[in-house]
Amino acid sequence: QLQLVESGGGLVQPGGSLRLSCTTSGFTLDYHAIGWFRQAPGLEREGVSCISSNDGTTYYADSVKGRFTISRDNAKNTVYLQMNSLKPEDTAVYYCAAYSSGQYSYRSSYNYWGQGTQVTVSS
């Protein structure tokens, strides 16, 4: 059974950092692109970042470029999202998902999702 489990969320002050992990099971991570999305209360789920399966090509939303870094460790079946210089507007539930086809930033391009981890940026 294919599963994705997020961890690493929490409460952090503005300007702080967090590293989220997405641990996968039930499939070979090497062959899958993985994306991170986030959803704030009352808002649509938006694409944050994605990393390809083959050459490690990455994608970032404009709102997080230069602050977030996505990486993967296939040996550990884990994808990471390092988040630096966090802002209150980064507050959301963060989800990782396995890519299927289509535009990397589109929610509909992913077919398996984790349950999410809460990130709260507040002083």
Coordinates of C-alpha atoms in Angstrom, one line a residue:
Q1 CA 0.0 0.0 0.0
L2 CA 1.5 3.3 -1.1
Q3 CA 1.8 5.8 1.8
L4 CA 3.3 9.2 2.4
V5 CA 3.8 10.6 5.9
E6 CA 4.7 14.1 6.7
S7 CA 6.6 15.2 9.8
G8 CA 8.5 18.1 11.2
G9 CA 5.9 20.8 11.5
G10 CA 5.4 23.0 14.5
L11 CA 5.4 26.5 15.9
V12 CA 8.2 28.8 14.9
Q13 CA 8.9 32.5 15.2
P14 CA 9.1 34.7 12.1
G15 CA 12.5 34.4 10.6
G16 CA 13.0 30.9 11.9
S17 CA 13.5 27.6 10.2
L18 CA 11.9 24.2 10.0
R19 CA 12.6 21.1 8.0
L20 CA 9.7 19.0 6.9
S21 CA 10.1 15.3 6.0
C22 CA 8.0 13.2 3.7
T23 CA 8.6 9.5 4.3
T24 CA 7.2 7.1 1.7
S25 CA 6.5 3.4 1.6
G26 CA 4.8 0.9 -0.7
F27 CA 6.6 2.2 -3.8
T28 CA 10.1 2.9 -5.2
L29 CA 10.7 6.5 -4.5
D30 CA 13.5 6.6 -7.2
Y31 CA 10.9 6.5 -9.9
H32 CA 8.6 9.2 -8.6
A33 CA 8.6 13.0 -8.5
I34 CA 7.3 14.3 -5.2
G35 CA 5.7 17.6 -4.5
W36 CA 4.9 19.8 -1.5
F37 CA 1.7 21.7 -1.2
R38 CA 0.2 23.8 1.5
Q39 CA -3.3 24.9 2.5
A40 CA -4.1 27.8 4.8
P41 CA -7.6 28.2 6.4
G42 CA -10.1 29.4 3.8
L43 CA -7.7 29.2 0.9
E44 CA -7.1 26.7 -1.9
R45 CA -4.3 24.2 -1.7
E46 CA -1.3 25.6 -3.5
G47 CA 1.9 24.1 -4.9
V48 CA 5.0 25.0 -3.0
S49 CA 7.8 22.9 -4.5
C50 CA 8.5 19.7 -6.5
I51 CA 11.5 17.5 -7.2
S52 CA 11.8 15.3 -10.2
S53 CA 12.5 11.6 -10.1
N54 CA 15.4 11.4 -12.5
D55 CA 17.8 14.4 -12.5
G56 CA 16.6 16.1 -9.4
T57 CA 15.2 19.1 -11.2
T58 CA 13.3 21.3 -8.8
Y59 CA 10.4 23.7 -9.0
Y60 CA 9.5 26.5 -6.5
A61 CA 6.5 28.8 -6.2
D62 CA 7.5 32.4 -6.4
S63 CA 6.4 33.0 -2.9
V64 CA 9.1 30.6 -1.5
K65 CA 12.0 31.0 -3.9
G66 CA 15.2 31.7 -2.2
R67 CA 13.8 30.6 1.2
F68 CA 12.7 27.0 0.7
T69 CA 14.8 24.1 -0.5
I70 CA 13.5 20.7 -1.6
S71 CA 15.8 17.6 -1.6
R72 CA 15.5 13.8 -1.6
D73 CA 17.2 10.8 -0.2
N74 CA 16.1 7.8 -2.1
A75 CA 18.0 5.4 0.2
K76 CA 15.8 6.7 3.1
N77 CA 12.6 6.9 1.0
T78 CA 12.4 10.5 2.2
V79 CA 11.9 13.9 0.6
Y80 CA 12.7 17.0 2.6
L81 CA 11.5 20.6 2.5
Q82 CA 14.0 23.0 4.3
M83 CA 12.1 26.2 5.1
N84 CA 14.2 29.2 6.1
S85 CA 13.2 32.9 6.8
L86 CA 9.7 31.8 7.6
K87 CA 6.9 34.4 7.5
P88 CA 3.5 34.4 9.1
E89 CA 2.0 34.0 5.7
D90 CA 3.7 30.6 5.5
T91 CA 1.4 29.3 8.1
A92 CA -0.6 26.4 6.7
V93 CA -1.0 22.6 6.7
Y94 CA 1.8 21.2 4.5
Y95 CA 1.2 18.1 2.4
C96 CA 3.5 16.0 0.3
A97 CA 2.2 14.1 -2.7
A98 CA 3.3 11.6 -5.4
Y99 CA 3.3 13.1 -8.9
S100 CA 1.4 11.4 -11.7
S101 CA 1.3 13.6 -14.8
G102 CA 0.7 17.2 -15.9
Q103 CA 1.8 20.5 -14.5
Y104 CA 3.9 20.2 -11.4
S105 CA 2.1 23.0 -9.6
Y106 CA -1.3 21.6 -10.1
R107 CA -3.0 19.6 -7.4
S108 CA -4.7 17.4 -10.0
S109 CA -1.3 16.2 -11.2
Y110 CA -0.7 14.2 -8.0
N111 CA -2.5 11.0 -7.2
Y112 CA -1.3 10.0 -3.6
W113 CA -1.3 12.4 -0.7
G114 CA -0.1 12.4 2.9
Q115 CA -2.2 13.6 5.8
G116 CA -0.4 16.8 6.3
T117 CA 1.6 18.5 9.0
Q118 CA 0.8 21.9 10.6
V119 CA 3.3 24.8 10.3
T120 CA 2.5 27.9 12.3
V121 CA 4.7 31.0 12.1
S122 CA 3.9 33.4 14.9
S123 CA 5.6 35.5 17.5

